[in-house]
mmCIF file of C-alpha atoms in Angstrom:
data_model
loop_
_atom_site.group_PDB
_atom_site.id
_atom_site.type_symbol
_atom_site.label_atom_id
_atom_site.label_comp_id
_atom_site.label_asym_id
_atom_site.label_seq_id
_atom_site.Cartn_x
_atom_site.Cartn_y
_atom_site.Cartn_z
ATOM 1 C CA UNK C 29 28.971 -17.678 -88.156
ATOM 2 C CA UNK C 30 30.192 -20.982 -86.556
ATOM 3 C CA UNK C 31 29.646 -24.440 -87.417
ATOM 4 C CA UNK C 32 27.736 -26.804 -85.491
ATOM 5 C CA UNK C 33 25.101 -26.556 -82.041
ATOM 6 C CA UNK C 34 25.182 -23.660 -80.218
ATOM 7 C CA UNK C 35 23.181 -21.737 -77.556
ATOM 8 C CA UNK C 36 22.938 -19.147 -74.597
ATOM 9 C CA UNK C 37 23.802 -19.607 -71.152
ATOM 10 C CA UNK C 38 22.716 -16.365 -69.037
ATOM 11 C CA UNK C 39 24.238 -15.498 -66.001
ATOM 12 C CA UNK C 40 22.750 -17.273 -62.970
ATOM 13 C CA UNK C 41 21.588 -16.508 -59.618
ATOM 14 C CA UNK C 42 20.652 -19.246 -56.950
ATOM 15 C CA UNK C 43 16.297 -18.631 -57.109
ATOM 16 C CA UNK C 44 16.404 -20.286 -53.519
ATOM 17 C CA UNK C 45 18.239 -17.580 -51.925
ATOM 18 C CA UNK C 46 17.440 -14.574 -53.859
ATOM 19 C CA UNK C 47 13.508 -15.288 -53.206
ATOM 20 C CA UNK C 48 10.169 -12.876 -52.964
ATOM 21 C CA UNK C 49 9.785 -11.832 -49.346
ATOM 22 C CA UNK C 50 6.462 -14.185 -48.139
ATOM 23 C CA UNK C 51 4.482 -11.827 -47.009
ATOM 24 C CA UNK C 52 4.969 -8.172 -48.373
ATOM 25 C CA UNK C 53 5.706 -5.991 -45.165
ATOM 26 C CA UNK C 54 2.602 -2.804 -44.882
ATOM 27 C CA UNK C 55 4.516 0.267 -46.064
ATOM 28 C CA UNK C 56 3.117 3.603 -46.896
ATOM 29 C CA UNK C 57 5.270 3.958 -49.921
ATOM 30 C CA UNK C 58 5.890 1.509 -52.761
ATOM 31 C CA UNK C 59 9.888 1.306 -52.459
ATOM 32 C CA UNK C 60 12.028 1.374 -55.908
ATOM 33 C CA UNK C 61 15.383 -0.039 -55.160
ATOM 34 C CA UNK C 62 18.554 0.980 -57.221
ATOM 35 C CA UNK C 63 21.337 -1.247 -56.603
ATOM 36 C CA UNK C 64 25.029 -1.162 -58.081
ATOM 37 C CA UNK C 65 28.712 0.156 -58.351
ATOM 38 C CA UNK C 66 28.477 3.711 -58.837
ATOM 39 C CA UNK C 67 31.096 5.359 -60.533
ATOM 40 C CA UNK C 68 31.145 9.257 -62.060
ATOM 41 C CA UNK C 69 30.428 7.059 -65.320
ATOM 42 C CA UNK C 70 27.322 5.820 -64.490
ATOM 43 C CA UNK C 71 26.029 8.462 -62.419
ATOM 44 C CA UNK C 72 23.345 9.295 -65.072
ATOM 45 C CA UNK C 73 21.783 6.438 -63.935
ATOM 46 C CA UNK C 74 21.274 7.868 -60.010
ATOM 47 C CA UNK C 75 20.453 11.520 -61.331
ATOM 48 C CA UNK C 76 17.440 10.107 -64.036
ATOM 49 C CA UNK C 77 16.130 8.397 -61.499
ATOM 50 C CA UNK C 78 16.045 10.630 -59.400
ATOM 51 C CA UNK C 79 14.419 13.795 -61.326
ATOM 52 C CA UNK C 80 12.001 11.135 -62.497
ATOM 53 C CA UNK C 81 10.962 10.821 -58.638
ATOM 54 C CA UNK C 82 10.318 13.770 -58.156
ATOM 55 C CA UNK C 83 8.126 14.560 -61.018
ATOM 56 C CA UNK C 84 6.300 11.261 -59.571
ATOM 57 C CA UNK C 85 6.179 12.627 -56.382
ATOM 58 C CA UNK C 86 5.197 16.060 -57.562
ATOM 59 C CA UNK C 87 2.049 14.118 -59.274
ATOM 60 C CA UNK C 88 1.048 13.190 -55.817
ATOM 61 C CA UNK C 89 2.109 9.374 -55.971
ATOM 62 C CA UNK C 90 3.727 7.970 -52.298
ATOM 63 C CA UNK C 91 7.376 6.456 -53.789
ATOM 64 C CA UNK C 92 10.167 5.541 -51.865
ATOM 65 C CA UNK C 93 13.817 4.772 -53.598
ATOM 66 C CA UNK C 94 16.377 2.879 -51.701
ATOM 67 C CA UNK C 95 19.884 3.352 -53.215
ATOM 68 C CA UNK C 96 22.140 0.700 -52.183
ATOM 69 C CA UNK C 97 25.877 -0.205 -52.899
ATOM 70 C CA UNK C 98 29.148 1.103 -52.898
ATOM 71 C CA UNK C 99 29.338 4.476 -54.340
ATOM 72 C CA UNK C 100 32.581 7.351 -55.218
ATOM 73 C CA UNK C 101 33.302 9.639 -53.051
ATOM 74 C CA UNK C 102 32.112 12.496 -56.012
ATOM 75 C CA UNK C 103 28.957 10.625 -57.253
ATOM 76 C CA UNK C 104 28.066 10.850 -53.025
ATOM 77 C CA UNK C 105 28.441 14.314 -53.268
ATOM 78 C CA UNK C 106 26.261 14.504 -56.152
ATOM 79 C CA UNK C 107 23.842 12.293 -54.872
ATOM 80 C CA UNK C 108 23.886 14.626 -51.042
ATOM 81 C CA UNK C 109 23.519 17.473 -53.535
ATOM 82 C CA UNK C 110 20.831 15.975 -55.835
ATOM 83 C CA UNK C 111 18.586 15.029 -53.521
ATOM 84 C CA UNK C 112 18.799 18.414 -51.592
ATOM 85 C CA UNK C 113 18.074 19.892 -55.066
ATOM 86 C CA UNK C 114 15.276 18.059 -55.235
ATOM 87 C CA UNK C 115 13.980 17.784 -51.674
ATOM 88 C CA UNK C 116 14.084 14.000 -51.676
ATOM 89 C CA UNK C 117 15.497 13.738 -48.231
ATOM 90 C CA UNK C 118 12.467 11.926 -46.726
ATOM 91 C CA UNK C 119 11.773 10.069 -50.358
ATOM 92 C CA UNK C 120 15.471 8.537 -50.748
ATOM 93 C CA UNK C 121 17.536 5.768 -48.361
ATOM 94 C CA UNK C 122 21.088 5.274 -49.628
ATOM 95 C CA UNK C 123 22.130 1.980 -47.816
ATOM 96 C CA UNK C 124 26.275 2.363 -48.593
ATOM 97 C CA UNK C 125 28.444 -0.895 -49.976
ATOM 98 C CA UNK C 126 26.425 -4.588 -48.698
ATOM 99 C CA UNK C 127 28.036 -7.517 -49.304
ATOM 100 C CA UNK C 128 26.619 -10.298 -51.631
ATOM 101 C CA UNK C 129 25.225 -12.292 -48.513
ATOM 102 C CA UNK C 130 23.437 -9.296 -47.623
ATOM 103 C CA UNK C 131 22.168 -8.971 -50.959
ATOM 104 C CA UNK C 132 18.803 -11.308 -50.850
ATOM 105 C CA UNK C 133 17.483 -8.962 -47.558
ATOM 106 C CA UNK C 134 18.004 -5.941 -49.471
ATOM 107 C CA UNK C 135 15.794 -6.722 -52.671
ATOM 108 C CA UNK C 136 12.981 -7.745 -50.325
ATOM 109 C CA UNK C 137 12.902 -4.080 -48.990
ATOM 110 C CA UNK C 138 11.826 -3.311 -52.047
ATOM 111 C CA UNK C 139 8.708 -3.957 -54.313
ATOM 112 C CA UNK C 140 10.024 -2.606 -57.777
ATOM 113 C CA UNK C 141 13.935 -2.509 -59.548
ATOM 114 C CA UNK C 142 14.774 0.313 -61.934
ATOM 115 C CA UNK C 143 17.870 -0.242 -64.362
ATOM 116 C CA UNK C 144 18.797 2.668 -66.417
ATOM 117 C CA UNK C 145 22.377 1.356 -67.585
ATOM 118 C CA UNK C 146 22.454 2.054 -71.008
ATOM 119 C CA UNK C 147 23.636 -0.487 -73.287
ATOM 120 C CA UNK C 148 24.268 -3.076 -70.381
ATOM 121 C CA UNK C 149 24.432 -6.750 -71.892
ATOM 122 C CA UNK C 150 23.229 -8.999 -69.106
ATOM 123 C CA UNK C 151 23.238 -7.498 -65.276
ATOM 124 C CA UNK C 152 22.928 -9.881 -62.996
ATOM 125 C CA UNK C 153 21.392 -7.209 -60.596
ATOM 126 C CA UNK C 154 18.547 -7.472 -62.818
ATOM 127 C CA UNK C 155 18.089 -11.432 -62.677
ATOM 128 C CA UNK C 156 18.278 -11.056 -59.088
ATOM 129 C CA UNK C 157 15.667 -8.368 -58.751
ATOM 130 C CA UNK C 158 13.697 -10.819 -60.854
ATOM 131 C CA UNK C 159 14.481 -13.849 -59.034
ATOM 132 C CA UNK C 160 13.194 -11.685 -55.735
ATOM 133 C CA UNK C 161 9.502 -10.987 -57.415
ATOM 134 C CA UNK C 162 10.482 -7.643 -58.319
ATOM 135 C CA UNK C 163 9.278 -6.079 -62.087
ATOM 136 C CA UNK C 164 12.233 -4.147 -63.737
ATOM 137 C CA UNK C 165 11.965 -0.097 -65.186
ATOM 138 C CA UNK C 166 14.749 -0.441 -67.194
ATOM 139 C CA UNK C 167 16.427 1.317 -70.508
ATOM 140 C CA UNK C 168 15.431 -0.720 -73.849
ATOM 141 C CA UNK C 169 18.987 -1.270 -74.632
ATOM 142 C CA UNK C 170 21.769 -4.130 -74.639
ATOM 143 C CA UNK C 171 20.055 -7.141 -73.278
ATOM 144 C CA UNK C 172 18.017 -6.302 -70.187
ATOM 145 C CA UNK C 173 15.112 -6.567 -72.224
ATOM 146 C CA UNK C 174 16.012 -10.424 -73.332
ATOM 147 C CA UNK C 175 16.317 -10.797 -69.918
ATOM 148 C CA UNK C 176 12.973 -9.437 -69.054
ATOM 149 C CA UNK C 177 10.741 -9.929 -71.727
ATOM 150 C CA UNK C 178 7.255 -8.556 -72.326
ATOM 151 C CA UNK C 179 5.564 -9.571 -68.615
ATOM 152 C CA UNK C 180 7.910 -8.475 -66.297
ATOM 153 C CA UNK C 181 8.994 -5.193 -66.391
ATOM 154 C CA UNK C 182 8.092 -1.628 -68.735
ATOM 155 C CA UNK C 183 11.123 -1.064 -70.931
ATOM 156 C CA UNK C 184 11.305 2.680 -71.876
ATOM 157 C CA UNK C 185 12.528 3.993 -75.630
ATOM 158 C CA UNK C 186 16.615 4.713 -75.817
ATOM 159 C CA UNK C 187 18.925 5.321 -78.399
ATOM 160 C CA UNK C 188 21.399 2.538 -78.849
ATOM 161 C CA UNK C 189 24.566 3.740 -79.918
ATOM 162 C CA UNK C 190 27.977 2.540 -78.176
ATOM 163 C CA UNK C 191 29.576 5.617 -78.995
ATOM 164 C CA UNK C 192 27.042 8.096 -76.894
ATOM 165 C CA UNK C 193 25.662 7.191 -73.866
ATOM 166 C CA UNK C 194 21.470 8.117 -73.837
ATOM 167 C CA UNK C 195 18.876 8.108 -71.471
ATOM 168 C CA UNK C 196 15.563 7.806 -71.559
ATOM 169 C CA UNK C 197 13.065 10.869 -70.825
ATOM 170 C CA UNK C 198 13.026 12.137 -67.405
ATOM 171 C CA UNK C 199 8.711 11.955 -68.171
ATOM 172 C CA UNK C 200 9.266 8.558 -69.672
ATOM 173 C CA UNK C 201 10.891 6.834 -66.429
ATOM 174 C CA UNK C 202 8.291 9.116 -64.435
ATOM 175 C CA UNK C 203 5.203 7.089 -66.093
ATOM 176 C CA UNK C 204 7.336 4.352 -66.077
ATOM 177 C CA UNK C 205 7.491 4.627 -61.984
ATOM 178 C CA UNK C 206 3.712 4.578 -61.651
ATOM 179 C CA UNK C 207 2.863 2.112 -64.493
ATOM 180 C CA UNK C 208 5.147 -0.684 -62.574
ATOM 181 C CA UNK C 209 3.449 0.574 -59.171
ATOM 182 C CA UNK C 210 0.343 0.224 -60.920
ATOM 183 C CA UNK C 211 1.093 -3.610 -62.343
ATOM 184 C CA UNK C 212 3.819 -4.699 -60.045
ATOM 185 C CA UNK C 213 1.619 -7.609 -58.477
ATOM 186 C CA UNK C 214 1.573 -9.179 -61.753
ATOM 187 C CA UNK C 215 4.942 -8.274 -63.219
ATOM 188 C CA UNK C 216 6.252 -9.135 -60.301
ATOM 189 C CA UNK C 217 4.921 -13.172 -60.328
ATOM 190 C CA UNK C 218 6.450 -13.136 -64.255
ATOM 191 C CA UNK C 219 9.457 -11.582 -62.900
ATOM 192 C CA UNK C 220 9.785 -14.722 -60.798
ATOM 193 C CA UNK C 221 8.442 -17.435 -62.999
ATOM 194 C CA UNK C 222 11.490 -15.993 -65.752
ATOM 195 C CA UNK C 223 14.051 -15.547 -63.356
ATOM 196 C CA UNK C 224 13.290 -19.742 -61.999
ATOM 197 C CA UNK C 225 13.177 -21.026 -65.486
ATOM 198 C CA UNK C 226 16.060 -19.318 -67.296
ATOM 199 C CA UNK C 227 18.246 -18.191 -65.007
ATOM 200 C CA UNK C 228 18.239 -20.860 -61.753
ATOM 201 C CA UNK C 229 22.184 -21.175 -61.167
ATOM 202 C CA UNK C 230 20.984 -25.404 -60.620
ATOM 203 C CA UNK C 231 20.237 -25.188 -64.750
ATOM 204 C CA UNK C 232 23.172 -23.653 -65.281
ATOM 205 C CA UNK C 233 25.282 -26.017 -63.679
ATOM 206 C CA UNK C 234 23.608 -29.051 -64.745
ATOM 207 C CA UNK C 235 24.253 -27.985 -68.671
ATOM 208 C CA UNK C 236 27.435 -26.735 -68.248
ATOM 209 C CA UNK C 237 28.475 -30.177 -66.833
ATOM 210 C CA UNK C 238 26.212 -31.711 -69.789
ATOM 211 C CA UNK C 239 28.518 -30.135 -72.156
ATOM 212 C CA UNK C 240 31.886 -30.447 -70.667
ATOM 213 C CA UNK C 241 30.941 -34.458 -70.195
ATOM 214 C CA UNK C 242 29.730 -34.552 -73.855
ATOM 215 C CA UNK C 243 33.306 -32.871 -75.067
ATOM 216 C CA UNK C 244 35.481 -34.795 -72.823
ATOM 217 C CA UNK C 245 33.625 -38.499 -73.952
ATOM 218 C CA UNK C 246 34.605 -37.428 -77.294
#
């Protein structure tokens, strides 16, 4: 409990440069994109999404997942493996590492964002999917769902613990896959509308030098 005005400042993301792509290019599949460090910890994330594409896939829907950023040497392995397992080879793109000026060009490849980090408090991977017009699949944990709210993305059921790490149901994030294809034109425009009016890095500077003018005139 403290003592006098407070509030939140979320991360920030410049809405001008992470933008939606204009005109939506004509693809046969609607593209998920995964973005991310990916470390053995976290490979639960890659692998969930993963199995849930195929079971998509196996229910006759046309999805695409792009995979990009930089990545273990094991959890590549795994992934190589996985997705021979699976016989994703002509469903998943991994990209490699990209740099955070390649960054806007890479969300526009896609038309959705999955984020299956459990108990993640605010990724800015997700407010820049957002700011890019894309709707978030993401685990109902840490603060990704403050982030998204009720508009702009399908949140799916998961434990929150911080002692066990839990994902959600390989047939949850498989209905979750088609329900975003299914909405995405909408989500997406609320994914955009959020990302301009809570998390513009302009707004963020402007209060932050709002406050730090307030404190130093006292």
């Amino acid at each position: 409990v403290r003592n006098g005005p407070d509030e939140v400042l979320y991360n920030a993301v410049d809405t001008e440069l992470f933008r939606p792509q204009v005109k939506k290019a004509d693809r046969d599949h609607f593209t998920f994109l995964l973005t991310g460090k990916f470390t053995s910890g976290v490979w639960y994330r890659v692998h969930a999404t993963l199995e849930a594409l195929r079971c998509a896939l196996d229910s006759r829907e046309k999805f695409k997942l792009i995979i990009a950023g930089w990545m273990e040497p094991a959890v590549n392995e795994l992934l190589n493996q996985t997705i021979s397992r699976y016989q994703l080879g002509q469903f998943v793109d991994y990209m490699g590492d990209y740099s955070q000026s390649e960054a806007p060009k890479i969300y526009r490849c896609a038309d959705a964002y999955v984020m299956l980090k459990h108990q993640d408090p605010c990724p800015n991977t997700v407010i820049e999917a957002m700011a890019s017009g894309l709707p978030i699949l993401y685990s109902n944990t840490g603060g990704i769902s403050e982030l998204v709210g009720e508009h702009a993305g399908v949140g799916l059921t998961c434990t929150e613990s911080w002692e066990e790490t839990d994902v959600p149901r390989p047939e949850d994030i498989c209905q979750g896959l088609i329900q975003l294809s299914e909405r995405y034109a909408d989500m997406g425009l609320h994914a955009r509308l959020i990302a301009c009016e809570k998390f513009d890095i302009k707004n963020w500077i402007e209060r932050h030098n709002n406050v730090f003018t307030e404190v130093l005139s006292e």
